[in-house]
Short mmCIF file of C-alpha atoms and ligand atoms in Angstrom, two decimals:
data_model
loop_
_atom_site.label_atom_id
_atom_site.label_comp_id
_atom_site.label_asym_id
_atom_site.label_seq_id
_atom_site.Cartn_x
_atom_site.Cartn_y
_atom_site.Cartn_z
CA MET X 1 0.00 0.00 0.00
CA ILE X 2 2.82 2.38 0.93
CA ALA X 3 4.46 1.60 -2.40
CA GLN X 4 1.21 2.36 -4.15
CA ILE X 5 0.91 5.71 -2.38
CA ALA X 6 4.52 6.55 -3.22
CA GLU X 7 3.82 5.72 -6.81
CA TYR X 8 0.84 8.08 -6.88
CA MET X 9 2.82 10.82 -5.19
CA ALA X 10 5.26 10.75 -8.05
CA TYR X 11 2.59 12.42 -10.19
CA PRO X 12 2.61 16.19 -9.83
CA PHE X 13 -1.20 16.45 -10.01
CA VAL X 14 -1.52 14.16 -7.01
CA ARG X 15 0.99 16.25 -5.10
CA TYR X 16 -0.92 19.41 -5.99
CA ALA X 17 -4.12 17.82 -4.78
CA VAL X 18 -2.52 16.83 -1.48
CA ILE X 19 -1.05 20.30 -0.90
CA VAL X 20 -4.35 21.97 -1.68
CA GLY X 21 -6.25 19.44 0.42
CA VAL X 22 -4.08 20.03 3.48
CA LEU X 23 -4.35 23.81 3.18
CA ILE X 24 -8.10 23.71 2.74
CA ALA X 25 -8.48 21.36 5.68
CA LEU X 26 -6.41 23.67 7.86
CA CYS X 27 -8.34 26.79 6.92
CA SER X 28 -11.77 25.26 7.12
CA SER X 29 -11.25 23.98 10.65
CA LEU X 30 -10.17 27.33 12.09
CA LEU X 31 -13.55 29.00 12.22
CA GLY X 32 -15.45 25.82 13.03
CA VAL X 33 -16.04 26.75 16.65
CA THR X 34 -17.27 30.22 15.77
CA LEU X 35 -19.51 28.78 13.10
CA VAL X 36 -20.97 26.20 15.44
CA LEU X 37 -21.58 28.59 18.31
CA LYS X 38 -22.81 31.65 16.53
CA ARG X 39 -25.81 31.82 14.29
CA PHE X 40 -23.18 31.84 11.55
CA SER X 41 -23.79 28.16 10.95
CA PHE X 42 -26.83 29.18 8.92
CA ILE X 43 -24.71 31.65 7.02
CA GLY X 44 -22.20 28.91 6.31
CA ASP X 45 -24.87 26.69 4.85
CA GLY X 46 -26.49 29.49 2.89
CA LEU X 47 -23.17 30.65 1.47
CA SER X 48 -22.25 27.25 0.19
CA HIS X 49 -25.47 27.25 -1.83
CA VAL X 50 -24.72 30.72 -3.11
CA ALA X 51 -21.30 29.50 -4.14
CA PHE X 52 -23.01 26.66 -6.01
CA GLY X 53 -25.19 29.18 -7.89
CA ALA X 54 -22.15 31.28 -8.75
CA MET X 55 -20.31 28.18 -9.89
CA ALA X 56 -23.26 27.31 -12.16
CA VAL X 57 -23.19 30.78 -13.66
CA SER X 58 -19.48 30.56 -14.34
CA THR X 59 -19.94 27.13 -15.92
CA VAL X 60 -22.61 28.57 -18.17
CA LEU X 61 -20.39 31.50 -19.09
CA ASN X 62 -17.63 29.02 -19.75
CA LEU X 63 -15.17 30.94 -17.61
CA THR X 64 -11.78 29.33 -17.44
CA ASP X 65 -11.14 30.56 -13.95
CA ASP X 66 -14.39 30.27 -12.09
CA MET X 67 -12.83 31.36 -8.76
CA LEU X 68 -12.72 34.90 -10.09
CA LEU X 69 -16.49 35.00 -10.22
CA VAL X 70 -17.40 32.67 -7.36
CA LEU X 71 -15.19 34.31 -4.75
CA PRO X 72 -16.47 37.89 -5.06
CA ILE X 73 -20.11 36.79 -5.31
CA THR X 74 -19.82 34.65 -2.20
CA VAL X 75 -18.04 37.36 -0.23
CA ILE X 76 -20.66 39.94 -1.23
CA CYS X 77 -23.44 37.57 -0.20
CA ALA X 78 -21.73 36.97 3.12
CA VAL X 79 -21.73 40.69 3.79
CA LEU X 80 -25.34 41.04 2.65
CA LEU X 81 -26.53 38.15 4.78
CA LEU X 82 -24.83 39.51 7.84
CA TRP X 83 -26.19 42.95 7.19
CA THR X 84 -29.79 41.84 6.69
CA GLY X 85 -29.42 39.58 9.70
CA GLN X 86 -28.59 42.57 11.88
CA ASN X 87 -30.95 45.11 10.48
CA THR X 88 -34.22 43.29 10.10
CA ARG X 89 -36.43 42.22 12.93
CA ILE X 90 -37.00 38.70 11.54
CA ARG X 91 -33.36 37.83 12.17
CA GLY X 92 -31.28 36.57 9.30
CA ASP X 93 -32.72 33.08 9.12
CA ALA X 94 -35.50 33.73 6.64
CA ALA X 95 -33.26 35.84 4.43
CA ILE X 96 -30.62 33.15 4.47
CA ALA X 97 -33.08 30.42 3.61
CA MET X 98 -34.42 32.52 0.73
CA ILE X 99 -31.03 33.35 -0.70
CA SER X 100 -29.59 29.88 -0.33
CA VAL X 101 -32.50 27.91 -1.75
CA GLY X 102 -32.96 30.56 -4.42
CA ALA X 103 -29.32 30.28 -5.46
CA LEU X 104 -29.59 26.50 -5.65
CA ALA X 105 -32.68 26.64 -7.85
CA ILE X 106 -31.43 29.38 -10.16
CA GLY X 107 -28.03 27.74 -10.46
CA TYR X 108 -29.54 24.41 -11.46
CA LEU X 109 -31.97 26.09 -13.84
CA LEU X 110 -29.20 28.06 -15.55
CA MET X 111 -27.10 24.97 -15.93
CA ASN X 112 -30.04 23.14 -17.45
CA ILE X 113 -30.97 25.85 -19.90
CA PHE X 114 -27.60 27.00 -21.10
CA SER X 115 -25.21 24.19 -20.50
CA THR X 116 -23.53 22.80 -23.59
CA SER X 117 -22.12 19.93 -21.62
CA THR X 118 -23.19 16.45 -22.60
CA ASN X 119 -22.99 15.31 -19.01
CA LEU X 120 -25.18 17.79 -17.20
CA SER X 121 -26.13 15.73 -14.17
CA GLY X 122 -22.47 14.80 -13.81
CA ASP X 123 -21.55 18.48 -13.72
CA VAL X 124 -24.21 19.28 -11.18
CA CYS X 125 -23.28 16.34 -9.05
CA SER X 126 -19.63 17.32 -9.00
CA THR X 127 -20.35 20.91 -7.98
CA LEU X 128 -22.59 19.66 -5.20
CA PHE X 129 -20.53 16.78 -3.87
CA GLY X 130 -17.03 17.57 -5.04
CA SER X 131 -15.40 15.89 -7.91
CA THR X 132 -12.31 14.40 -9.32
CA SER X 133 -11.42 17.91 -10.41
CA MET X 134 -9.04 17.94 -7.48
CA LEU X 135 -6.81 15.81 -9.66
CA THR X 136 -6.94 18.19 -12.58
CA LEU X 137 -5.75 21.29 -10.72
CA ARG X 138 -3.59 23.63 -12.69
CA LEU X 139 -0.55 25.21 -11.15
CA SER X 140 -2.26 28.63 -11.14
CA GLU X 141 -5.15 27.22 -9.11
CA VAL X 142 -2.73 25.70 -6.65
CA TRP X 143 -1.06 29.07 -6.21
CA LEU X 144 -4.37 30.85 -5.76
CA CYS X 145 -5.28 28.33 -3.11
CA ILE X 146 -1.94 28.75 -1.34
CA ILE X 147 -2.27 32.53 -1.32
CA LEU X 148 -5.85 32.49 -0.07
CA SER X 149 -4.93 29.99 2.64
CA ILE X 150 -2.08 32.15 3.84
CA ILE X 151 -4.42 35.13 3.98
CA VAL X 152 -7.05 33.16 5.90
CA VAL X 153 -4.59 31.75 8.43
CA ALA X 154 -2.88 35.11 8.90
CA ALA X 155 -6.19 36.89 9.37
CA PHE X 156 -7.31 34.26 11.84
CA ILE X 157 -4.16 34.55 13.93
CA PHE X 158 -4.22 38.33 13.78
CA PHE X 159 -7.85 38.55 14.89
CA TYR X 160 -7.82 35.46 17.11
CA HIS X 161 -8.50 37.23 20.41
CA LYS X 162 -11.16 39.48 18.91
CA ILE X 163 -12.87 36.51 17.32
CA PHE X 164 -12.91 34.82 20.71
CA ALA X 165 -14.27 37.92 22.44
CA VAL X 166 -16.98 38.51 19.87
CA THR X 167 -18.00 34.86 19.75
CA PHE X 168 -18.00 34.39 23.50
CA ASP X 169 -19.95 37.44 24.56
CA GLU X 170 -20.96 39.93 21.92
CA ASN X 171 -22.70 42.28 24.37
CA PHE X 172 -19.73 42.58 26.67
CA ALA X 173 -17.43 43.17 23.70
CA ARG X 174 -19.73 45.91 22.47
CA ALA X 175 -19.97 47.45 25.95
CA VAL X 176 -16.21 47.83 26.30
CA GLY X 177 -15.99 49.44 22.89
CA THR X 178 -14.87 46.60 20.63
CA ARG X 179 -16.14 47.20 17.13
CA VAL X 180 -18.26 44.11 17.03
CA ASN X 181 -19.83 44.80 13.64
CA THR X 182 -16.45 45.14 11.99
CA TYR X 183 -15.25 41.87 13.45
CA ASN X 184 -18.46 40.08 12.53
CA LEU X 185 -17.90 41.31 9.02
CA ILE X 186 -14.33 40.06 9.02
CA ILE X 187 -15.50 36.67 10.30
CA ALA X 188 -18.17 36.47 7.60
CA VAL X 189 -15.69 37.34 4.85
CA ILE X 190 -13.18 34.77 6.11
CA ILE X 191 -15.95 32.18 6.18
CA ALA X 192 -16.91 33.06 2.61
CA VAL X 193 -13.32 32.62 1.42
CA ILE X 194 -13.04 29.31 3.26
CA ILE X 195 -16.25 28.05 1.71
CA VAL X 196 -15.15 28.90 -1.80
CA LEU X 197 -11.81 27.22 -1.16
CA ALA X 198 -13.33 24.15 0.37
CA MET X 199 -15.89 23.75 -2.38
CA ASN X 200 -13.12 22.61 -4.66
CA LEU X 201 -12.35 19.81 -2.31
CA VAL X 202 -15.67 18.47 -1.12
CA GLY X 203 -18.33 20.25 -3.17
CA SER X 204 -20.82 22.81 -1.95
CA LEU X 205 -23.21 20.52 -0.10
CA LEU X 206 -20.46 19.01 2.02
CA VAL X 207 -18.61 22.21 2.83
CA SER X 208 -20.36 22.71 6.17
CA ALA X 209 -19.40 19.20 7.21
CA LEU X 210 -15.75 19.90 6.52
CA ILE X 211 -15.92 23.08 8.60
CA ILE X 212 -18.03 21.85 11.49
CA PHE X 213 -17.07 18.23 12.19
CA PRO X 214 -13.45 18.78 13.32
CA ALA X 215 -14.60 21.53 15.71
CA LEU X 216 -17.39 19.38 17.12
CA SER X 217 -14.98 16.50 17.60
CA ALA X 218 -12.40 18.67 19.34
CA MET X 219 -15.09 20.08 21.62
CA ARG X 220 -15.78 16.57 22.95
CA LEU X 221 -12.31 16.39 24.43
CA TYR X 222 -11.02 19.89 25.00
CA ARG X 223 -12.37 22.72 27.10
CA SER X 224 -10.51 25.86 26.14
CA PHE X 225 -10.83 27.84 22.94
CA LEU X 226 -7.15 27.58 22.11
CA SER X 227 -6.90 23.84 22.60
CA VAL X 228 -10.10 23.21 20.66
CA THR X 229 -8.84 25.36 17.79
CA ILE X 230 -5.46 23.61 17.63
CA CYS X 231 -6.98 20.17 18.00
CA SER X 232 -9.55 20.73 15.28
CA ALA X 233 -6.92 22.07 12.89
CA ILE X 234 -4.72 19.00 13.36
CA LEU X 235 -7.67 16.64 13.24
CA SER X 236 -9.02 18.25 10.09
CA VAL X 237 -5.70 17.92 8.29
CA ILE X 238 -5.30 14.29 9.33
CA CYS X 239 -8.85 13.34 8.34
CA THR X 240 -8.54 15.08 4.99
CA LEU X 241 -5.24 13.39 4.20
CA ALA X 242 -6.66 10.02 5.19
CA GLY X 243 -9.81 10.66 3.18
CA MET X 244 -7.87 11.68 0.10
CA LEU X 245 -5.58 8.66 0.29
CA LEU X 246 -8.49 6.29 0.74
CA SER X 247 -10.31 7.83 -2.18
CA ILE X 248 -7.26 7.53 -4.40
CA LEU X 249 -6.64 3.94 -3.34
CA TYR X 250 -10.21 2.73 -3.62
CA GLY X 251 -11.55 5.09 -6.25
CA THR X 252 -14.28 6.51 -3.97
CA PRO X 253 -15.49 10.13 -4.32
CA VAL X 254 -13.05 12.48 -2.59
CA GLY X 255 -15.51 14.77 -0.78
CA ALA X 256 -17.73 12.06 0.58
CA THR X 257 -14.76 9.99 1.73
CA ILE X 258 -13.23 12.92 3.61
CA VAL X 259 -16.52 13.67 5.32
CA ALA X 260 -16.94 10.00 6.20
CA VAL X 261 -13.52 10.02 7.87
CA ASP X 262 -14.50 13.24 9.71
CA ILE X 263 -17.63 11.51 10.97
CA LEU X 264 -15.64 8.50 12.09
CA ALA X 265 -13.27 10.79 14.00
CA PHE X 266 -16.27 12.51 15.57
CA LEU X 267 -17.65 9.17 16.78
CA ILE X 268 -14.28 8.17 18.20
CA PHE X 269 -13.86 11.51 19.97
CA THR X 270 -17.38 11.30 21.36
CA ALA X 271 -16.68 7.83 22.72
CA ILE X 272 -13.40 8.93 24.31
CA GLY X 273 -15.10 12.01 25.74
CA LYS X 274 -17.85 9.87 27.28
CA ALA X 275 -15.34 7.41 28.71
CA ALA X 276 -13.21 10.21 30.17
CA GLY X 277 -16.29 11.89 31.60
CA ARG X 278 -17.41 8.78 33.44
CA GLU X 279 -14.20 8.33 35.38
CA MET J 1 -17.81 66.85 38.35
CA ALA J 2 -19.82 63.65 38.32
CA GLU J 3 -18.59 60.60 36.45
CA LEU J 4 -21.96 59.88 34.91
CA ILE J 5 -24.87 62.23 34.42
CA CYS J 6 -28.26 61.30 32.99
CA LYS J 7 -30.50 64.14 31.97
CA ASP J 8 -34.17 63.72 31.28
CA LEU J 9 -33.66 60.25 29.94
CA ALA J 10 -36.56 58.37 28.31
CA LEU J 11 -36.21 54.69 27.54
CA GLY J 12 -38.23 52.30 25.45
CA TYR J 13 -38.49 50.23 22.36
CA GLU J 14 -40.00 51.21 19.03
CA ASN J 15 -42.61 53.76 19.97
CA GLN J 16 -43.41 52.34 23.38
CA VAL J 17 -42.02 54.32 26.28
CA LEU J 18 -40.96 52.38 29.37
CA VAL J 19 -39.73 55.18 31.62
CA GLN J 20 -39.19 58.86 31.16
CA GLY J 21 -37.88 61.78 33.11
CA LEU J 22 -34.88 59.95 34.55
CA ASN J 23 -32.43 62.36 36.13
CA PHE J 24 -29.54 61.14 38.18
CA GLU J 25 -25.80 61.29 38.54
CA VAL J 26 -23.06 59.10 39.86
CA ASN J 27 -20.00 60.57 41.54
CA LYS J 28 -16.70 58.90 42.09
CA GLY J 29 -16.95 56.21 44.74
CA ASN J 30 -20.75 56.13 44.79
CA TYR J 31 -22.62 52.88 45.15
CA LEU J 32 -25.90 53.21 43.29
CA CYS J 33 -28.54 50.55 43.48
CA ILE J 34 -31.26 50.47 40.83
CA VAL J 35 -34.43 48.85 42.13
CA GLY J 36 -37.89 48.32 40.71
CA GLU J 37 -40.26 45.61 39.60
CA ASN J 38 -39.65 43.17 36.76
CA GLY J 39 -39.91 44.69 33.33
CA THR J 40 -39.73 48.33 34.40
CA GLY J 41 -36.66 48.91 32.26
CA LYS J 42 -33.72 48.50 34.61
CA SER J 43 -31.68 46.39 32.22
CA THR J 44 -32.69 48.69 29.41
CA LEU J 45 -31.32 51.62 31.39
CA MET J 46 -28.05 49.81 31.93
CA ARG J 47 -27.77 48.96 28.27
CA THR J 48 -28.35 52.62 27.49
CA LEU J 49 -25.63 53.71 29.93
CA LEU J 50 -23.28 51.38 28.07
CA HIS J 51 -24.29 52.80 24.69
CA LEU J 52 -25.56 49.40 23.63
CA GLN J 53 -28.77 51.12 22.66
CA LYS J 54 -29.94 54.67 22.10
CA PRO J 55 -32.17 56.53 24.54
CA MET J 56 -35.52 57.70 23.13
CA SER J 57 -34.64 61.15 24.38
CA GLY J 58 -32.35 62.78 26.88
CA THR J 59 -28.63 62.33 27.30
CA VAL J 60 -26.07 60.19 29.07
CA GLU J 61 -22.89 62.13 29.74
CA LEU J 62 -19.62 60.89 31.07
CA GLY J 63 -17.45 63.24 33.08
CA ASP J 64 -14.48 63.38 35.40
CA GLY J 65 -12.27 61.92 32.68
CA LEU J 66 -14.21 58.67 32.46
CA THR J 67 -14.38 57.23 28.96
CA ALA J 68 -16.95 54.79 27.61
CA THR J 69 -14.45 51.96 27.32
CA GLU J 70 -13.46 52.30 30.98
CA ILE J 71 -16.73 50.89 32.24
CA GLY J 72 -16.82 47.27 33.33
CA TYR J 73 -20.04 45.36 32.77
CA LEU J 74 -21.59 42.24 34.25
CA PRO J 75 -24.62 41.31 32.13
CA GLN J 76 -27.84 39.96 33.62
CA GLN J 77 -27.54 36.75 31.69
CA THR J 78 -24.59 35.90 29.59
CA LEU J 79 -26.08 33.93 26.79
CA VAL J 80 -23.12 31.63 26.45
CA GLN J 81 -24.18 28.60 24.51
CA ARG J 82 -23.86 25.21 26.06
CA ASP J 83 -20.52 23.57 25.34
CA PHE J 84 -18.68 26.79 24.60
CA PRO J 85 -15.06 25.80 25.02
CA ALA J 86 -13.51 28.62 27.01
CA SER J 87 -11.21 28.39 29.98
CA VAL J 88 -11.59 30.78 32.91
CA ARG J 89 -8.26 32.37 31.99
CA GLU J 90 -9.44 33.06 28.44
CA VAL J 91 -12.70 34.58 29.67
CA VAL J 92 -11.01 36.88 32.20
CA LEU J 93 -8.35 37.90 29.70
CA SER J 94 -11.04 38.95 27.24
CA GLY J 95 -11.83 41.74 29.71
CA CYS J 96 -8.62 43.39 28.49
CA GLN J 97 -9.85 43.64 24.91
CA ALA J 98 -10.37 47.39 25.10
CA ARG J 99 -6.84 47.92 26.43
CA MET J 100 -5.49 45.73 23.68
CA GLY J 101 -6.93 48.01 21.00
CA ARG J 102 -5.66 46.98 17.61
CA ARG J 103 -2.78 44.90 18.84
CA PRO J 104 -3.34 41.27 17.91
CA PHE J 105 -2.06 39.78 21.17
CA TYR J 106 -2.30 40.48 24.88
CA SER J 107 0.76 42.03 26.46
CA ARG J 108 2.49 40.74 29.55
CA GLU J 109 0.92 43.50 31.68
CA GLU J 110 -2.52 42.54 30.48
CA LYS J 111 -1.91 38.91 31.34
CA LYS J 112 -0.70 39.99 34.77
CA LEU J 113 -3.77 42.18 35.22
CA ALA J 114 -5.98 39.20 34.41
CA ALA J 115 -4.08 37.03 36.87
CA ASP J 116 -4.30 39.72 39.58
CA ASN J 117 -8.03 40.11 39.08
CA MET J 118 -8.54 36.36 39.24
CA ALA J 119 -6.70 36.39 42.55
CA ARG J 120 -8.78 39.35 43.72
CA MET J 121 -11.98 37.43 43.01
CA GLY J 122 -10.58 34.19 44.42
CA VAL J 123 -10.81 32.22 41.20
CA SER J 124 -7.09 31.73 40.53
CA ASP J 125 -7.27 28.01 41.13
CA LEU J 126 -10.01 27.71 38.53
CA ALA J 127 -7.92 29.34 35.79
CA GLY J 128 -7.61 26.23 33.66
CA ARG J 129 -11.18 25.05 34.15
CA CYS J 130 -13.90 25.28 31.55
CA TYR J 131 -16.15 28.25 32.20
CA ARG J 132 -19.33 26.33 31.41
CA GLU J 133 -18.58 23.69 34.01
CA LEU J 134 -18.42 26.12 36.94
CA SER J 135 -21.21 26.73 39.42
CA GLY J 136 -23.32 29.87 39.11
CA GLY J 137 -21.45 31.65 41.89
CA GLN J 138 -18.07 30.79 40.42
CA GLN J 139 -19.21 31.96 37.00
CA GLN J 140 -20.33 35.30 38.45
CA ARG J 141 -16.96 35.81 40.12
CA VAL J 142 -15.18 34.99 36.88
CA LEU J 143 -17.31 37.53 35.02
CA LEU J 144 -16.63 40.07 37.75
CA ALA J 145 -12.90 39.48 37.30
CA ARG J 146 -13.38 40.03 33.57
CA ALA J 147 -15.27 43.27 34.22
CA LEU J 148 -12.46 44.42 36.53
CA CYS J 149 -9.95 43.92 33.72
CA ALA J 150 -11.94 46.43 31.73
CA THR J 151 -12.07 49.10 34.42
CA GLU J 152 -10.53 50.57 37.51
CA ARG J 153 -13.27 53.14 37.83
CA MET J 154 -16.84 52.06 37.29
CA LEU J 155 -18.67 48.74 37.34
CA LEU J 156 -22.18 48.15 36.04
CA LEU J 157 -23.69 45.00 37.51
CA ASP J 158 -27.01 43.64 36.37
CA GLU J 159 -28.44 41.42 39.12
CA PRO J 160 -25.10 39.94 40.12
CA VAL J 161 -26.61 37.71 42.81
CA ALA J 162 -29.55 36.29 40.88
CA GLY J 163 -29.72 32.54 41.42
CA LEU J 164 -27.02 32.39 44.07
CA ASP J 165 -27.52 30.78 47.48
CA PRO J 166 -27.60 33.03 50.59
CA LYS J 167 -24.03 32.29 51.59
CA VAL J 168 -22.56 32.93 48.15
CA THR J 169 -24.83 35.96 47.82
CA SER J 170 -23.41 37.61 50.91
CA GLU J 171 -19.87 36.78 49.79
CA MET J 172 -20.66 38.44 46.49
CA TYR J 173 -22.00 41.53 48.25
CA ARG J 174 -18.89 41.68 50.38
CA LEU J 175 -16.66 41.46 47.31
CA ILE J 176 -18.58 44.26 45.66
CA SER J 177 -18.39 46.47 48.76
CA LYS J 178 -14.69 45.84 48.97
CA LEU J 179 -14.26 46.96 45.37
CA ASN J 180 -16.34 50.03 46.16
CA GLU J 181 -14.11 50.84 49.14
CA GLU J 182 -11.12 50.58 46.81
CA GLY J 183 -12.63 53.52 44.93
CA ILE J 184 -14.57 51.86 42.11
CA SER J 185 -17.99 53.38 41.53
CA ILE J 186 -20.73 50.75 41.45
CA ILE J 187 -24.05 50.80 39.66
CA MET J 188 -25.95 47.67 40.53
CA ILE J 189 -29.41 46.41 39.62
CA SER J 190 -30.92 44.36 42.40
CA HIS J 191 -34.20 42.89 43.53
CA ASP J 192 -32.79 42.40 46.99
CA ILE J 193 -34.06 45.65 48.48
CA ALA J 194 -32.80 44.85 51.98
CA ALA J 195 -29.26 44.40 50.71
CA ALA J 196 -29.63 47.45 48.50
CA VAL J 197 -30.41 49.79 51.37
CA HIS J 198 -27.75 48.12 53.46
CA TYR J 199 -24.86 48.49 51.02
CA ALA J 200 -25.73 51.31 48.63
CA SER J 201 -25.02 54.99 49.06
CA HIS J 202 -27.71 55.98 46.57
CA ILE J 203 -30.93 54.44 45.31
CA LEU J 204 -32.64 54.83 41.97
CA HIS J 205 -36.16 53.44 42.05
CA ILE J 206 -37.77 52.93 38.66
CA GLY J 207 -41.47 52.32 38.23
CA THR J 208 -44.65 54.31 37.99
CA GLU J 209 -42.94 56.68 40.38
CA ILE J 210 -39.29 57.49 40.09
CA PHE J 211 -37.02 58.17 43.02
CA PHE J 212 -33.39 59.15 43.05
CA GLY J 213 -31.47 60.13 46.14
CA THR J 214 -29.33 58.90 48.97
CA THR J 215 -30.24 55.72 50.76
CA GLU J 216 -31.14 57.73 53.85
CA ALA J 217 -33.59 59.86 51.87
CA TYR J 218 -35.02 56.74 50.25
CA ARG J 219 -35.78 55.13 53.60
CA LYS J 220 -37.73 58.21 54.62
CA SER J 221 -39.51 58.78 51.33
CA PRO J 222 -43.09 57.50 50.90
CA ILE J 223 -42.13 55.28 47.97
CA GLY J 224 -39.16 53.81 49.79
CA ARG J 225 -41.18 53.17 52.94
CA ARG J 226 -43.89 51.45 50.96
CA TYR J 227 -41.41 49.28 49.10
CA LEU J 228 -39.37 48.37 52.16
CA TYR J 229 -42.50 47.73 54.20
CA ASP J 230 -43.91 45.43 51.49
CA GLU J 231 -40.73 43.44 51.57
CA GLU J 232 -40.83 43.05 55.33
CA GLU J 233 -44.44 42.00 55.12
CA LYS J 234 -43.49 39.23 52.74
CA ALA J 235 -40.59 38.07 54.84
N1 ATP G 301 -35.09 44.17 22.53
C1 ATP G 301 -36.31 44.50 23.00
N2 ATP G 301 -37.30 44.88 22.14
C2 ATP G 301 -38.51 45.25 22.60
N3 ATP G 301 -38.86 45.24 23.90
C3 ATP G 301 -37.92 44.87 24.79
C4 ATP G 301 -36.62 44.48 24.40
N4 ATP G 301 -35.90 44.15 25.50
C5 ATP G 301 -36.74 44.34 26.54
N5 ATP G 301 -37.95 44.76 26.13
C6 ATP G 301 -39.10 45.08 26.99
O1 ATP G 301 -38.75 46.19 27.79
C7 ATP G 301 -39.26 46.02 29.10
C8 ATP G 301 -38.17 46.24 30.11
O2 ATP G 301 -37.17 45.24 29.99
P1 ATP G 301 -35.91 45.23 30.95
O3 ATP G 301 -35.12 44.03 30.59
O4 ATP G 301 -35.24 46.53 30.90
O5 ATP G 301 -36.60 45.01 32.37
P2 ATP G 301 -35.93 44.88 33.78
O6 ATP G 301 -36.36 46.03 34.59
O7 ATP G 301 -34.47 44.65 33.67
O8 ATP G 301 -36.64 43.57 34.33
P3 ATP G 301 -36.04 42.38 35.22
O9 ATP G 301 -36.14 42.81 36.64
O10 ATP G 301 -36.97 41.24 34.95
O11 ATP G 301 -34.65 42.11 34.76
C9 ATP G 301 -39.89 44.64 29.15
O12 ATP G 301 -41.29 44.81 29.09
C10 ATP G 301 -39.39 43.95 27.93
O13 ATP G 301 -40.40 43.12 27.41
MG1 MG G 302 -33.17 43.08 33.94
#
């Protein structure tokens, strides 16, 4: 098996896929806790659907670099969702549901009407659940991913304490003069970037799983924000690597395999947490 | 000059007025208790003092060199979700966020300040524990330590003893008095009228009638007598 893996690693496109996979796994785990504990989990879900719609549009337009369209649209929607969520009385939930389901429907419709592809359902399926496209990454896409990852990680480290303060107790943060709205905006934009990045790996429907599962697992065992963050980052990278290797070895779909490994890790962590709690 | 002056304040939501004509001031070292029945707008007043919401009319002025970010706050309920992974040290340290400003990390002095305030509130040995797993009284003391990291001048406490047992309650009152004696002005919302008149220097009573004055004056006023008498009746 090791020999087989080594053989695969000799191909540059496999190496690209592994590099990109690790970076995406790292980024997506960072804001997991915030996403789980704030109402942002809805935003995360909604945004992934928006990203699907944008992806559909770029497929229809036959753009060579769909990131250039998908990224700005998703970031703008993140800002809009947050803004409507704060300014309307019916919270953001209804708005998010509308935008996300709307984006799904319009995206699918556009693809159906305009697509020249012979394999439409295959296209749709791969945008929703991730595809083998991980193995067809061009060098430019790898670089874009590396740059975005560096930005995400740097932003997270730079704003780490503010993110904690705003997630833990928004009212207190506001009372002592922290600019909560600005930081919420920063969090939403980072989440949007992460979602667009992660879509390449696991597809838009499974993005939330990639973001949330490592954090949930880490929360079974650890009790401080820092340790949970570190643990979920490591766990996410390990699970993604394992998932990618399994999918290469057994020819299973990448996204679904990674999420399955994440779920397995979650079950293991839950069991350990229970056992430790009983002592 | 007073540290905090409210002039002709009216509070409410949308177009519904809760209270109006609030006039009071807090001087350095004062201990003001805000009393009144449920839903009269006490928490709303506190949120207004913190600029978390706008008054319907009137003004809140800060004086004596006090700035808005120098006020420590203990909310009525901290809506921390179940399972939030946060250690006591992390929670207390987050009280320094205003001092930190735009710096990305806490400085050594800020970490020391957090440690000192944990010691002051007697929660040093809990530093590594998960906040969610503490008892109510321990949680309140942790939040008080956090508030102290934000201020050396004024603390706003919204029902700090709600849900605490009598022993822990009196410990909490003693802690607060001690802070007051160290020169920190206290504004506290309380339903415990007996403790309020025992510890506070001033009383603000909010309701259909409004009273503001020293505790002595409150005891002698018709509204104060009625309220205190009612309480004794119940006891
Ligand atoms: N965000 C809000 N929007 C509209 N009305 C509100 C809002 N928050 C509070 N209220 C209403 O304002 C009134 C006063 O609320 P507030 O929390 O200030 O009362 P309180 O005096 O602190 O009561 P308690 O003693 O129970 O804490 C209540 O009738 C409440 O329903
Ligand atoms: Mg209240």
